[in-house]
mmCIF file of C-alpha atoms in Angstrom:
data_model
loop_
_atom_site.group_PDB
_atom_site.id
_atom_site.type_symbol
_atom_site.label_atom_id
_atom_site.label_comp_id
_atom_site.label_asym_id
_atom_site.label_seq_id
_atom_site.Cartn_x
_atom_site.Cartn_y
_atom_site.Cartn_z
ATOM 1 C CA LEU A 1 78.431 87.532 107.197
ATOM 2 C CA CYS A 2 81.602 89.001 105.742
ATOM 3 C CA THR A 3 83.607 88.032 108.750
ATOM 4 C CA GLN A 4 82.348 84.537 108.468
ATOM 5 C CA VAL A 5 83.240 84.296 104.677
ATOM 6 C CA LEU A 6 86.872 85.671 105.442
ATOM 7 C CA ASN A 7 87.250 83.149 108.295
ATOM 8 C CA GLY A 8 86.246 80.352 106.119
ATOM 9 C CA LEU A 9 88.727 81.602 103.537
ATOM 10 C CA MET A 10 91.300 81.889 106.246
ATOM 11 C CA LYS A 11 90.842 78.345 107.338
ATOM 12 C CA THR A 12 91.089 76.877 103.676
ATOM 13 C CA ALA A 13 94.123 79.082 102.806
ATOM 14 C CA ASN A 14 95.816 77.550 105.915
ATOM 15 C CA ALA A 15 94.837 73.955 104.889
ATOM 16 C CA MET A 16 95.922 74.354 101.122
ATOM 17 C CA ASN A 17 99.522 73.826 100.039
ATOM 18 C CA LEU A 18 99.230 76.723 97.408
ATOM 19 C CA GLU A 19 101.083 79.886 98.551
ATOM 20 C CA LEU A 20 99.171 82.998 99.221
ATOM 21 C CA GLY A 21 100.942 85.778 97.761
ATOM 22 C CA GLN A 22 102.741 83.621 95.187
ATOM 23 C CA ASP A 23 100.279 81.130 93.721
ATOM 24 C CA TYR A 24 97.086 83.419 94.356
ATOM 25 C CA HIS A 25 95.753 86.464 95.934
ATOM 26 C CA ILE A 26 92.748 87.176 98.171
ATOM 27 C CA LEU A 27 90.996 90.355 97.488
ATOM 28 C CA ALA A 28 88.371 91.396 99.907
ATOM 29 C CA ILE A 29 86.195 94.501 98.896
ATOM 30 C CA SER A 30 84.021 96.301 101.293
ATOM 31 C CA ILE A 31 80.650 97.244 99.995
ATOM 32 C CA ASP A 32 80.158 99.628 102.792
ATOM 33 C CA PRO A 33 81.124 103.183 101.722
ATOM 34 C CA HIS A 34 81.557 104.129 105.400
ATOM 35 C CA ASP A 35 84.398 101.806 105.631
ATOM 36 C CA THR A 36 87.690 103.459 105.967
ATOM 37 C CA PRO A 37 91.284 102.448 104.700
ATOM 38 C CA GLU A 38 92.215 102.430 108.367
ATOM 39 C CA LEU A 39 89.575 99.590 109.139
ATOM 40 C CA ALA A 40 90.804 97.778 106.088
ATOM 41 C CA THR A 41 94.426 98.116 107.169
ATOM 42 C CA GLU A 42 93.444 96.561 110.609
ATOM 43 C CA LYS A 43 91.371 93.758 109.120
ATOM 44 C CA LYS A 44 94.455 92.817 106.786
ATOM 45 C CA ARG A 45 96.772 92.888 109.812
ATOM 46 C CA ASN A 46 94.390 90.396 111.490
ATOM 47 C CA TYR A 47 94.127 88.019 108.741
ATOM 48 C CA VAL A 48 97.867 88.248 107.887
ATOM 49 C CA ARG A 49 98.629 87.517 111.539
ATOM 50 C CA ASN A 50 96.283 84.313 111.404
ATOM 51 C CA TYR A 51 97.644 83.079 108.067
ATOM 52 C CA ARG A 52 100.341 80.771 109.503
ATOM 53 C CA ARG A 53 102.787 81.139 106.694
ATOM 54 C CA ALA A 54 105.130 83.610 104.902
ATOM 55 C CA GLY A 55 103.395 85.559 102.122
ATOM 56 C CA GLY A 56 100.213 86.736 103.826
ATOM 57 C CA ASP A 57 100.962 90.266 103.736
ATOM 58 C CA ALA A 58 101.587 90.090 99.825
ATOM 59 C CA GLY A 59 98.652 87.963 99.321
ATOM 60 C CA TRP A 60 95.947 89.526 101.375
ATOM 61 C CA HIS A 61 94.232 92.787 99.899
ATOM 62 C CA PHE A 62 91.501 94.723 101.743
ATOM 63 C CA LEU A 63 89.899 97.494 99.631
ATOM 64 C CA THR A 64 87.366 100.175 100.441
ATOM 65 C CA GLY A 65 85.720 102.813 98.235
ATOM 66 C CA ASP A 66 83.147 105.429 97.707
ATOM 67 C CA GLU A 67 79.447 104.435 96.826
ATOM 68 C CA ALA A 68 79.843 105.190 93.150
ATOM 69 C CA ALA A 69 83.154 103.044 92.766
ATOM 70 C CA ILE A 70 81.531 100.159 94.730
ATOM 71 C CA GLY A 71 78.309 100.334 92.743
ATOM 72 C CA ARG A 72 80.500 100.106 89.447
ATOM 73 C CA LEU A 73 82.480 97.158 90.651
ATOM 74 C CA THR A 74 79.444 95.115 91.968
ATOM 75 C CA ARG A 75 77.549 95.686 88.818
ATOM 76 C CA ALA A 76 80.533 94.451 86.685
ATOM 77 C CA VAL A 77 80.841 91.242 88.485
ATOM 78 C CA GLY A 78 77.008 90.727 89.114
ATOM 79 C CA PHE A 79 77.154 90.962 92.794
ATOM 80 C CA ARG A 80 73.851 92.131 94.251
ATOM 81 C CA TYR A 81 73.263 93.453 97.735
ATOM 82 C CA ARG A 82 70.763 95.608 99.698
ATOM 83 C CA TYR A 83 71.135 97.780 102.640
ATOM 84 C CA ASP A 84 68.875 96.881 105.558
ATOM 85 C CA ALA A 85 68.447 100.136 107.512
ATOM 86 C CA ALA A 86 66.731 98.280 110.476
ATOM 87 C CA SER A 87 69.781 96.331 111.172
ATOM 88 C CA ASP A 88 72.226 98.779 109.765
ATOM 89 C CA GLN A 89 73.888 95.958 107.557
ATOM 90 C CA TYR A 90 74.081 94.901 104.047
ATOM 91 C CA ALA A 91 72.268 91.738 102.873
ATOM 92 C CA HIS A 92 74.050 89.794 100.374
ATOM 93 C CA ALA A 93 74.783 86.292 99.250
ATOM 94 C CA SER A 94 77.959 84.528 100.870
ATOM 95 C CA GLY A 95 80.775 83.344 98.889
ATOM 96 C CA VAL A 96 83.819 84.094 96.903
ATOM 97 C CA MET A 97 84.605 84.568 93.145
ATOM 98 C CA VAL A 98 87.672 82.924 91.617
ATOM 99 C CA LEU A 99 89.260 85.037 88.765
ATOM 100 C CA THR A 100 91.738 84.087 86.024
ATOM 101 C CA PRO A 101 94.994 86.140 85.955
ATOM 102 C CA GLY A 102 93.373 88.293 83.307
ATOM 103 C CA GLY A 103 90.654 89.184 85.695
ATOM 104 C CA ILE A 104 87.755 87.190 84.212
ATOM 105 C CA ILE A 105 85.467 85.438 86.687
ATOM 106 C CA SER A 106 86.043 81.786 86.536
ATOM 107 C CA ARG A 107 84.284 80.095 89.546
ATOM 108 C CA TYR A 108 81.812 80.949 92.274
ATOM 109 C CA LEU A 109 82.220 79.087 95.489
ATOM 110 C CA TYR A 110 79.191 79.468 97.591
ATOM 111 C CA GLY A 111 78.696 79.553 101.385
ATOM 112 C CA ILE A 112 81.049 80.450 104.235
ATOM 113 C CA ASP A 113 83.038 77.054 104.235
ATOM 114 C CA TYR A 114 85.222 76.184 101.194
ATOM 115 C CA PRO A 115 86.707 72.731 101.033
ATOM 116 C CA PRO A 116 90.403 72.983 100.261
ATOM 117 C CA ARG A 117 90.076 70.588 97.307
ATOM 118 C CA ASP A 118 87.393 72.767 95.786
ATOM 119 C CA LEU A 119 89.303 76.069 96.196
ATOM 120 C CA ARG A 120 92.472 74.458 95.008
ATOM 121 C CA LEU A 121 90.770 72.994 91.874
ATOM 122 C CA ALA A 122 89.209 76.364 91.145
ATOM 123 C CA LEU A 123 92.548 78.110 91.304
ATOM 124 C CA VAL A 124 94.400 75.533 89.370
ATOM 125 C CA GLU A 125 91.532 75.464 86.619
ATOM 126 C CA SER A 126 91.508 79.389 86.625
ATOM 127 C CA SER A 127 95.206 79.707 86.188
ATOM 128 C CA SER A 128 95.175 77.569 83.082
ATOM 129 C CA GLY A 129 97.853 75.145 84.559
ATOM 130 C CA LYS A 130 100.156 77.891 85.739
ATOM 131 C CA ILE A 131 99.935 76.544 89.417
ATOM 132 C CA GLY A 132 99.487 73.261 90.757
ATOM 133 C CA THR A 133 100.740 69.846 90.001
ATOM 134 C CA ALA A 134 100.283 66.993 87.402
ATOM 135 C CA VAL A 135 98.074 65.408 90.143
ATOM 136 C CA ASP A 136 95.764 68.490 90.044
ATOM 137 C CA GLN A 137 95.432 68.096 86.277
ATOM 138 C CA VAL A 138 94.486 64.441 86.889
ATOM 139 C CA LEU A 139 91.950 65.527 89.458
ATOM 140 C CA LEU A 140 90.446 68.079 87.119
ATOM 141 C CA LEU A 141 89.630 65.103 84.643
ATOM 142 C CA CYS A 142 87.791 63.431 87.475
ATOM 143 C CA PHE A 143 86.070 66.245 89.170
ATOM 144 C CA HIS A 144 83.536 68.710 87.468
ATOM 145 C CA TYR A 145 82.657 72.115 88.671
ATOM 146 C CA ASP A 146 78.860 72.313 89.209
ATOM 147 C CA PRO A 147 77.782 76.045 88.870
ATOM 148 C CA VAL A 148 74.305 75.361 90.603
ATOM 149 C CA THR A 149 76.186 74.275 93.889
ATOM 150 C CA GLY A 150 79.495 76.031 93.442
ATOM 151 C CA ARG A 151 81.317 72.847 94.328
ATOM 152 C CA TYR A 152 83.604 70.286 92.522
ATOM 153 C CA GLY A 153 81.933 66.742 92.227
ATOM 154 C CA LEU A 154 83.305 63.400 91.063
ATOM 155 C CA ILE A 155 82.446 62.410 87.441
ATOM 156 C CA ILE A 156 82.111 58.786 87.744
ATOM 157 C CA SER A 157 82.391 58.235 84.049
ATOM 158 C CA ARG A 158 85.597 60.019 83.787
ATOM 159 C CA VAL A 159 86.973 57.861 86.598
ATOM 160 C CA LEU A 160 85.833 54.626 84.837
ATOM 161 C CA GLN A 161 87.417 55.906 81.564
ATOM 162 C CA LEU A 162 90.718 56.575 83.527
ATOM 163 C CA VAL A 163 90.722 53.311 85.140
ATOM 164 C CA GLY A 164 90.046 51.661 81.774
ATOM 165 C CA TRP A 165 92.896 53.287 80.217
ATOM 166 C CA LEU A 166 95.187 52.494 83.163
ATOM 167 C CA THR A 167 94.097 48.850 82.914
ATOM 168 C CA LEU A 168 94.834 48.754 79.162
ATOM 169 C CA ALA A 169 98.298 50.320 79.748
ATOM 170 C CA VAL A 170 99.135 47.682 82.367
ATOM 171 C CA ILE A 171 97.786 44.813 80.188
ATOM 172 C CA GLY A 172 99.636 46.196 77.274
ATOM 173 C CA GLY A 173 102.982 46.518 79.251
ATOM 174 C CA CYS A 174 102.782 42.903 80.577
ATOM 175 C CA ARG A 175 104.429 40.060 78.716
ATOM 176 C CA ASP A 176 103.973 36.440 78.694
ATOM 177 C CA GLU A 177 107.563 35.117 79.690
ATOM 178 C CA GLY A 178 106.432 31.735 80.605
ATOM 179 C CA GLY A 179 105.248 30.539 77.308
ATOM 180 C CA LEU A 180 101.551 30.232 78.177
#
């Protein structure tokens, strides 16, 4: 599952026009206390190679830790998992957490596939406007994060308001030069 989550994140990172390592960072933390720093280094090398732009080395981070440190971190962020001895794997929900620059969890995106628009809006919103464009700010007026689905959805009422204001601006900017 972890590889699928990371592969989905890689696909989305390659599709977005935000720069990994400059605009945002990806932090992958192993919950398996048996994972080694060497394994984390190899994973990072793989993902940096598959990120098709500069900045991957500075933007991808893979961390390992002992059981106590992993437990403290997962409890702090509300991440639950359970070790299944029969399969020798950890069972957990799939998804990513988007944090603010101050380290506060801002958004959860669920699943293993993250639409580039959703991750971009989550990153722009979490950055308090420090990354992204004016178009992103307009999109955030029209799209709302749904914490139940972990996705951004169109708010039709906001779109209608925006179209109404634009219509008034256009009408207000028109002059009757023909004397009608």
